[in-house]
Coordinates of C-alpha atoms in Angstrom, one line a residue:
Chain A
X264 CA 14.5 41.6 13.7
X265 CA 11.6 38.9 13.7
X266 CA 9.3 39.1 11.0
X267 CA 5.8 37.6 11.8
X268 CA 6.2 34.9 9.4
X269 CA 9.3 34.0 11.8
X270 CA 7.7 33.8 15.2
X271 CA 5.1 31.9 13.8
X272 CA 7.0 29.9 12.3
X273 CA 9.0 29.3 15.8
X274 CA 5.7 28.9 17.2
X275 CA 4.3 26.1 15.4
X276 CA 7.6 24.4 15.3
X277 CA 7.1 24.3 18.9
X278 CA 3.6 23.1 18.9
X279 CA 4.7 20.4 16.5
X280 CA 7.5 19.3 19.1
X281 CA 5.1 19.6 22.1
X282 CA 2.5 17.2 20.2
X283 CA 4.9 14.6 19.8
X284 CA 6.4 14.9 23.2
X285 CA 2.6 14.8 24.9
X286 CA 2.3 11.7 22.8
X287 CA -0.7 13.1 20.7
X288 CA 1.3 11.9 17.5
X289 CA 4.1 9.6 16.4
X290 CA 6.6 8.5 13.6
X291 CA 4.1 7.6 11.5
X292 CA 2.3 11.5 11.1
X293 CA 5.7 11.8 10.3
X294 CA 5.7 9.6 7.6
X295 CA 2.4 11.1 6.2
X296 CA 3.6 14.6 6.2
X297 CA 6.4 13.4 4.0
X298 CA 4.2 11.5 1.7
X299 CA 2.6 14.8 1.2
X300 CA 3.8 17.1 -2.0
X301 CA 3.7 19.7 -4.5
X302 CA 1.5 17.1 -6.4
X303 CA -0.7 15.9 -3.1
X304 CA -0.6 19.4 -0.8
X305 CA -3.7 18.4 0.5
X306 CA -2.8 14.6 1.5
X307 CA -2.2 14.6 5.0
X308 CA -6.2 17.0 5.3
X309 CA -7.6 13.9 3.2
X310 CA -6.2 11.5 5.7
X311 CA -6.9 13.1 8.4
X312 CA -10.6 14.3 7.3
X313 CA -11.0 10.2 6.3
X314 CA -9.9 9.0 10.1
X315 CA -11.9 11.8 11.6
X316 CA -15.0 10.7 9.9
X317 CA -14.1 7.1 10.9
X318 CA -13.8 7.6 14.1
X319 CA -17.5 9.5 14.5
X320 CA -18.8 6.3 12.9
X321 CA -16.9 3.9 14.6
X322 CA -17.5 5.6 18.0
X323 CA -21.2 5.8 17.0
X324 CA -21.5 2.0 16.3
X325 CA -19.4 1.1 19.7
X326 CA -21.9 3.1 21.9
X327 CA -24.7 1.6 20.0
X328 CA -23.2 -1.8 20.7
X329 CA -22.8 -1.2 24.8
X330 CA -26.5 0.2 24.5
X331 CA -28.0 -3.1 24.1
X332 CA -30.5 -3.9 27.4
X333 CA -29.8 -7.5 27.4
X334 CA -26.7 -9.1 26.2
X335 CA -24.1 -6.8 24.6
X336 CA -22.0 -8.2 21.6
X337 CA -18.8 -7.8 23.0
X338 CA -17.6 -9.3 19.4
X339 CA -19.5 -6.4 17.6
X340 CA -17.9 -4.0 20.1
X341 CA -14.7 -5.0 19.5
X342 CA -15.1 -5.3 15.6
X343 CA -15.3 -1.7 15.6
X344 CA -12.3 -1.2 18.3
X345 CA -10.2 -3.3 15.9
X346 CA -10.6 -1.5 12.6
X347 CA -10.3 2.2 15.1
X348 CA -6.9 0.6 16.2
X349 CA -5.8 0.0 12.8
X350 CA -6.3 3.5 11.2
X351 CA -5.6 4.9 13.9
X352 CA -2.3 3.2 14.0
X353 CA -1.9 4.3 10.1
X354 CA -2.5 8.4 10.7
X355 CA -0.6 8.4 14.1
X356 CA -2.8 9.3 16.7
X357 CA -0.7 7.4 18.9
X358 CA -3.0 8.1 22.5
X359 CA -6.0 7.1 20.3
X360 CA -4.1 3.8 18.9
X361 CA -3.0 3.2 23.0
X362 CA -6.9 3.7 24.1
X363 CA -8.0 1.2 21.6
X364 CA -5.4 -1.5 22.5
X365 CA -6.8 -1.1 26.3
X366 CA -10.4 -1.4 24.8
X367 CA -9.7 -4.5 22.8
X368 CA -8.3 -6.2 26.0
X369 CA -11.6 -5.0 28.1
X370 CA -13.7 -7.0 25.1
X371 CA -12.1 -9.8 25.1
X372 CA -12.7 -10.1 28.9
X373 CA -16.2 -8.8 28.4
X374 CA -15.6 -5.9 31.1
X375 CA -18.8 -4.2 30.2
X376 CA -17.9 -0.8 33.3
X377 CA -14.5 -0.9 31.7
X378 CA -15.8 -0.8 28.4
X379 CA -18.3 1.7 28.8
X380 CA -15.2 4.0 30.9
X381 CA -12.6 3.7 27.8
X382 CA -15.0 4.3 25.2
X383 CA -15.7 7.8 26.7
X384 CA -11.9 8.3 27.0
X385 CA -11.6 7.3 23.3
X386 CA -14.6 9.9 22.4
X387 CA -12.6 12.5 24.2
X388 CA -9.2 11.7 23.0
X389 CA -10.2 11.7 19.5
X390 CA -11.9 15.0 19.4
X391 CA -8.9 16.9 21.5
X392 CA -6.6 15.5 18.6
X393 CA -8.8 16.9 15.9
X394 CA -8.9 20.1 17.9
X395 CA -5.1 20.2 17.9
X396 CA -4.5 19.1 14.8
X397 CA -7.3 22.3 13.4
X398 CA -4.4 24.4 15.2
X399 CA -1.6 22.8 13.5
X400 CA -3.5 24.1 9.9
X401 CA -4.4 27.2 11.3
X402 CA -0.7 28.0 12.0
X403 CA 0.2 26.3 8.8
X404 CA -2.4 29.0 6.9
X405 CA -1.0 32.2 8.8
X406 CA 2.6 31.4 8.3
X407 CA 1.9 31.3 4.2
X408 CA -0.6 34.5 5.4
X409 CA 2.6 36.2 6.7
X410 CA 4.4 35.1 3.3
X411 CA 6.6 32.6 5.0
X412 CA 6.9 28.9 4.2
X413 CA 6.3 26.0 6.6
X414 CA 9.2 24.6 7.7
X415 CA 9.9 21.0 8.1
X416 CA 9.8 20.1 11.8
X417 CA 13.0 17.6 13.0
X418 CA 11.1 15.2 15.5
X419 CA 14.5 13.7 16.3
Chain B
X52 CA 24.9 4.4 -24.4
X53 CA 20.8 4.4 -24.4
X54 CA 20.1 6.3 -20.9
X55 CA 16.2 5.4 -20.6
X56 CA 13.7 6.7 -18.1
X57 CA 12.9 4.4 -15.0
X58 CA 10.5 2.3 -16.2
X59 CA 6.4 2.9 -15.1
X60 CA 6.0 0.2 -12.9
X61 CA 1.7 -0.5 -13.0
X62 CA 0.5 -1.5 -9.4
X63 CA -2.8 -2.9 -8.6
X64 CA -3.7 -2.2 -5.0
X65 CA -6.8 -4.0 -3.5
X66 CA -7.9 -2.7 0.2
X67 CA -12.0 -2.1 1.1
X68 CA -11.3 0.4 3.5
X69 CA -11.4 4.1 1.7
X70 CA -8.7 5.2 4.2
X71 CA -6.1 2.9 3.6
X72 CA -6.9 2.8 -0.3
X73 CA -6.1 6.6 0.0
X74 CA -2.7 6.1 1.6
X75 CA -1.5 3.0 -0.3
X76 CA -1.8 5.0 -3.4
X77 CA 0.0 7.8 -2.1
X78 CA 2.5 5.7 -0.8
X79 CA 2.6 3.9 -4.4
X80 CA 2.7 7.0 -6.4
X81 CA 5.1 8.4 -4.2
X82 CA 7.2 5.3 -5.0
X83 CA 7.2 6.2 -9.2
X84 CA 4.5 3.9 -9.7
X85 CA 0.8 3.9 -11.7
X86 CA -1.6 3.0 -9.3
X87 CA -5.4 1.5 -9.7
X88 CA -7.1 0.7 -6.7
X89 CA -10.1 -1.4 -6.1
X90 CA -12.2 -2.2 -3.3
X91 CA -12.6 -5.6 -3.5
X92 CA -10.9 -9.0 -4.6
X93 CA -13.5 -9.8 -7.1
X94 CA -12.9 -6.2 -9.1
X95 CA -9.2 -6.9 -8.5
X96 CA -10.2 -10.4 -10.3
X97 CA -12.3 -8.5 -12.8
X98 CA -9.6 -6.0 -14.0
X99 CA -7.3 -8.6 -14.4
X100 CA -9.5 -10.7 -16.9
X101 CA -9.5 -13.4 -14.3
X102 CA -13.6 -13.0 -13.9
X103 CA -16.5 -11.6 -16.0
X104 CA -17.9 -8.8 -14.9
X105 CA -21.7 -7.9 -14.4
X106 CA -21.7 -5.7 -17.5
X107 CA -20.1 -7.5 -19.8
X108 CA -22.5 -9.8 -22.0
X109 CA -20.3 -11.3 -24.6
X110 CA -20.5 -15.2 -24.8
X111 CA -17.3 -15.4 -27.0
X112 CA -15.3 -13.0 -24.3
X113 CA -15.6 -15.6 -21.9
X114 CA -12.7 -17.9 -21.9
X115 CA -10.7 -16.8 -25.2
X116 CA -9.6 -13.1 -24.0
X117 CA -9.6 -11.4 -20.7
X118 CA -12.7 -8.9 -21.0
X119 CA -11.3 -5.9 -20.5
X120 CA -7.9 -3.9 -19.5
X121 CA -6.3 -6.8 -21.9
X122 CA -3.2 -4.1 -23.2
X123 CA -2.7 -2.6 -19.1
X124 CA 0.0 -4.7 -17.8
X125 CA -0.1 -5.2 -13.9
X126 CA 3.3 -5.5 -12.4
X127 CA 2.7 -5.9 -8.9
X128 CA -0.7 -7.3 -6.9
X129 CA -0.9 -5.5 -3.3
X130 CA -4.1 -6.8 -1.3
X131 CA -4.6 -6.3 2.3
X132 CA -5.6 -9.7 4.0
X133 CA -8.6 -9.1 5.9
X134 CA -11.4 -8.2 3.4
X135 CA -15.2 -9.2 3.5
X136 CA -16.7 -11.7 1.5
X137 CA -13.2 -12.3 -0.6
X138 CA -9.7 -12.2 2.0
X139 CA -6.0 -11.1 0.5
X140 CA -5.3 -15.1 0.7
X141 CA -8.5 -16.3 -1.7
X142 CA -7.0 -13.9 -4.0
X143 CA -3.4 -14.5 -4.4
X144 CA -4.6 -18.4 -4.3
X145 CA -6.9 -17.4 -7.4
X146 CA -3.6 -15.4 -9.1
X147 CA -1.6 -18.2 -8.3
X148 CA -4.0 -20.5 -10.1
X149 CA -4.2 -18.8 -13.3
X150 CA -1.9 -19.2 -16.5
X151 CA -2.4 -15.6 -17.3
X152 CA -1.3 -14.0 -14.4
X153 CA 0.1 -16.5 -12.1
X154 CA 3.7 -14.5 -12.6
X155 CA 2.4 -11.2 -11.4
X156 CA 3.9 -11.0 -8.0
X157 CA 1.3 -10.4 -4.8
X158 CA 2.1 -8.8 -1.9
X159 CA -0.1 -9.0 1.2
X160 CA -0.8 -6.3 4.3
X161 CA -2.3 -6.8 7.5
X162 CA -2.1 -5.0 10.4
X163 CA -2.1 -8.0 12.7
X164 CA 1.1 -10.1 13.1
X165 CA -0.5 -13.7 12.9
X166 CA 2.8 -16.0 12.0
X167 CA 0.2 -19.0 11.0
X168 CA -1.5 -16.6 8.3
X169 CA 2.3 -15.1 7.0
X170 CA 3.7 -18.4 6.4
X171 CA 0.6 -19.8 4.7
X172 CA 0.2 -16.4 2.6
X173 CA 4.1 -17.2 1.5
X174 CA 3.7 -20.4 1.2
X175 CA 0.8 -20.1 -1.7
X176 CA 3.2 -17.7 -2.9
X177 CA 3.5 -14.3 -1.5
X178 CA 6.3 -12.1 -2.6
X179 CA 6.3 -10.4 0.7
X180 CA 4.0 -9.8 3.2
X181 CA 3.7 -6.2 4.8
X182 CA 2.5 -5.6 8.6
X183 CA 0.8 -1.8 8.3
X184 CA 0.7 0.8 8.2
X185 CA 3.0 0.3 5.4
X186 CA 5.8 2.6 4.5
X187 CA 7.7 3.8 1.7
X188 CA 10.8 2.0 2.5
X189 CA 8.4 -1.1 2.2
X190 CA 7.5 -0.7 -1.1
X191 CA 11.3 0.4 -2.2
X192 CA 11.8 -3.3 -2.0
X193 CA 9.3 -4.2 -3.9
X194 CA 10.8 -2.6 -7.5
X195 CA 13.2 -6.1 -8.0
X196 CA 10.2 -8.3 -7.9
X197 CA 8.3 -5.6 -10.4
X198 CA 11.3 -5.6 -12.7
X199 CA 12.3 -9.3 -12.9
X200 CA 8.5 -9.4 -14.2
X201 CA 8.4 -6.6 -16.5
X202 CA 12.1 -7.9 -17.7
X203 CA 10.8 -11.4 -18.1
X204 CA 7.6 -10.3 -20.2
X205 CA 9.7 -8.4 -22.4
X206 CA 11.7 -11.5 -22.9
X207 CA 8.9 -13.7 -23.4
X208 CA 7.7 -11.3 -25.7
X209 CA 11.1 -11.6 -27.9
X210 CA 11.3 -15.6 -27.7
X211 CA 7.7 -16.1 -28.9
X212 CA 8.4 -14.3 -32.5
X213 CA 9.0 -18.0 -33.6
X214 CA 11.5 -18.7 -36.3
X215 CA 13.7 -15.8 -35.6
X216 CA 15.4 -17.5 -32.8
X217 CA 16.6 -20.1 -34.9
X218 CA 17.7 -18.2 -37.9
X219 CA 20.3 -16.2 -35.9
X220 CA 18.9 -12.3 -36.6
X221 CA 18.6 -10.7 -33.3
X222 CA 15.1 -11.3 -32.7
X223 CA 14.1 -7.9 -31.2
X224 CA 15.9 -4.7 -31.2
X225 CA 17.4 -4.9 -27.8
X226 CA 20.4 -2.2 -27.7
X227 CA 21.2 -0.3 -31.3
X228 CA 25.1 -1.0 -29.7
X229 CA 24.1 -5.0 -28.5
X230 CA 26.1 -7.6 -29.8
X231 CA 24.2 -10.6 -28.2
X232 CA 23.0 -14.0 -30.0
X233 CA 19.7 -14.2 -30.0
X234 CA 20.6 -17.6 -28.1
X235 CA 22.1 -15.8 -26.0
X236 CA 19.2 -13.8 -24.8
X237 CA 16.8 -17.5 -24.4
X238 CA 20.1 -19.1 -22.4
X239 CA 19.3 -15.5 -19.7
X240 CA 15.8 -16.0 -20.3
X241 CA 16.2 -19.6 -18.6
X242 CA 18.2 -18.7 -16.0
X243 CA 15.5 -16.1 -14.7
X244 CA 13.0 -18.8 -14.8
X245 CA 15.5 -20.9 -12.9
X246 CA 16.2 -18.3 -10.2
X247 CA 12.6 -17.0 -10.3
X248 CA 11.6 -20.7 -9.7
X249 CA 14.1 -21.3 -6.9
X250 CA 13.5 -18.0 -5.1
X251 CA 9.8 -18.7 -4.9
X252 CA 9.6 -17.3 -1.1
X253 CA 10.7 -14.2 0.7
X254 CA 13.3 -13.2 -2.1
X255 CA 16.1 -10.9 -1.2
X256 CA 16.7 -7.5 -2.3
X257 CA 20.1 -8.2 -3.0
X258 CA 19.7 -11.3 -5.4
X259 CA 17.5 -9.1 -7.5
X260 CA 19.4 -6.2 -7.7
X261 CA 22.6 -8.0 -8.8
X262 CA 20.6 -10.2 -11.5
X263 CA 19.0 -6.4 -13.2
X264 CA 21.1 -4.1 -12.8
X265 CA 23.7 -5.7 -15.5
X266 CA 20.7 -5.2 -17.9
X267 CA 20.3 -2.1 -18.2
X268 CA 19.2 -1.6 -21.6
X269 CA 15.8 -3.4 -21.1
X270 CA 14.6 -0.3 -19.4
X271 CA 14.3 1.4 -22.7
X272 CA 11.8 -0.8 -24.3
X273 CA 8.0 0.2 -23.1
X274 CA 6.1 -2.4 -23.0
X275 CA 2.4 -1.1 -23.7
X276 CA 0.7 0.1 -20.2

């Protein structure tokens, strides 16, 4: 007979699985999660609460850039694109990391339409992973709720 | 037989981005390590004695002792590269260029793969040099090059008690059981200088495992952290 605590837990192993097969996340939010102990339970929400944050600003100062009547600083643009790819790259978010490799390319070849296009896309991808990722806890907190434990999810 | 604790390896981690402070120390204490982090290559200069500091007023502290953190040994230097103001590079050159802590080895992060920039970080003398995100595996490698240091302090410490050397006592208490001549321990103390010296670039996990594992009983002796 299935407890609660076990269909959830079937449940968010699944949602795990389906994140990383959409391409939301990669191996590196796997190597987060293991970083993440009894002594740091809270790690991976730090992180994650730290790239969020970044990315508001970081989106903020890229629209402000492209905003400019007159000449935009594609440099400035893609200051900001740079330092989104990296910590992006170092939480995982692998559709935000691909976004902001396109974006760097439409910089450097000062494609202001293209520009303006991909930083909409980035807005958009950004918040959908936050939104996804506030499920992932959510499960998380009614699977210890149900008095179950979260289980390790096998990407491979 | 003396079975000692793994020693505390002391890392100093230099990154000014919040975020990726927040990881490497993870990633560092996950590793068995102490971990201070700083923001910037001039606090990272600062808490290694290397520079005054804004607060410190003391004419005499200047050039005669490091101003502060003079008893907190620093095994390891990890910096990322691109930093405003002061980069990874003008800090390991200024590391490199001091007697007082030109042994610590310096490891450098990026997360752009720029060939010209690893060879000249290596080159000024780099232990390693880390594409991020960096991972835990990374670091795992790093424990040879923070041991040969730790090893060869603790050495240094024993050779400098002056006249014991000469005399024949054992100069520090290495191993209740040990039944080495105290020149015994300098000739080992010269040959880590003479492989540490040779090995100055990329330096193989392997070479440093096989020179530290048959010393086992160092790791009993604490140095003061």
């Amino acid at each position: 007979m299935d407890s609660l605590a076990a269909q959830l837990q079937m449940q968010y192993r699944n949602y795990i699985l389906s994140l990383y097969q959409q391409g939301f996340l990669d191996d590196q939010f796997t190597e987060l999660k293991s970083l993440q102990d009894d002594g740091s339970p809270d790690f991976v929400a730090e992180v994650l609460s730290l790239f969020f944050d970044d990315c508001v600003k970081l989106v903020g100062n890229m629209a402000r850039a492209l905003d400019q009547t007159g000449t935009v600083d594609f440099s400035q643009v893609g200051a900001s694109v740079h330092q989104l790819k990296d910590s992006s790259s170092s939480v995982g978010a692998k559709r935000v990391k691909g976004l902001c490799i396109t974006f760097k390319e439409l910089c450097e070849a000062k494609n202001y339409e293209g520009c303006v296009r991909c930083l909409q896309q980035v807005d958009i991808e950004y918040k959908t992973l936050k939104a996804k990722l506030l499920d992932m806890f959510m499960f998380e907190k009614q699977i210890v709720q149900a008095g179950g434990i979260i289980p390790q999810v096998d990407i491979n | 037989m003396v079975m000692a604790a793994e020693p505390q390896f002391h890392v100093l981690a230099v990154d000014d981005s919040l975020f990726d402070r927040k990881l490497i120390e993870r990633l560092l204490q996950k590793a068995s390590c102490q971990v201070t982090t700083v923001d910037s290559g001039y606090k990272a200069l600062e808490f290694l004695g290397l520079r005054e500091g804004v607060e410190i007023n003391d004419p005499d502290a200047v050039s005669t002792s490091p101003v502060i953190h003079q008893e907190v040994e620093v095994n390891l230097i990890i910096t990322d590269y691109c930093m405003p103001s002061m980069t990874g590079y003008d800090l390991l050159k200024e590391v490199k260029e001091s007697s007082a802590c030109k042994n610590i080895p310096v490891v450098i992060m990026s997360s752009e793969n720029v060939p010209a920039r690893i060879s000249r970080c290596l080159e000024e003398g780099a232990e390693e040099f880390f594409l991020k995100p960096v991972r835990l595996a990374d670091l795992n490698k790093l424990k040879p090059h923070m041991m040969k240091t730790k090893l060869k302090n603790q050495k240094l410490e024993e050779i400098e008690t002056p006249s014991k050397v000469e005399s024949g006592t054992v100069a520090a208490v290495v191993e209740p059981e040990s039944e080495v001549e105290p020149k015994q321990i300098y000739l080992q103390v010269v040959q880590q200088e003479e492989q540490t010296v040779s090995n100055n670039k990329r330096k193989s996990v392997e070479e440093g495992l096989s020179t530290h594992r048959s010393r086992p009983r160092f790791e009993g002796i604490t140095t003061a952290v």
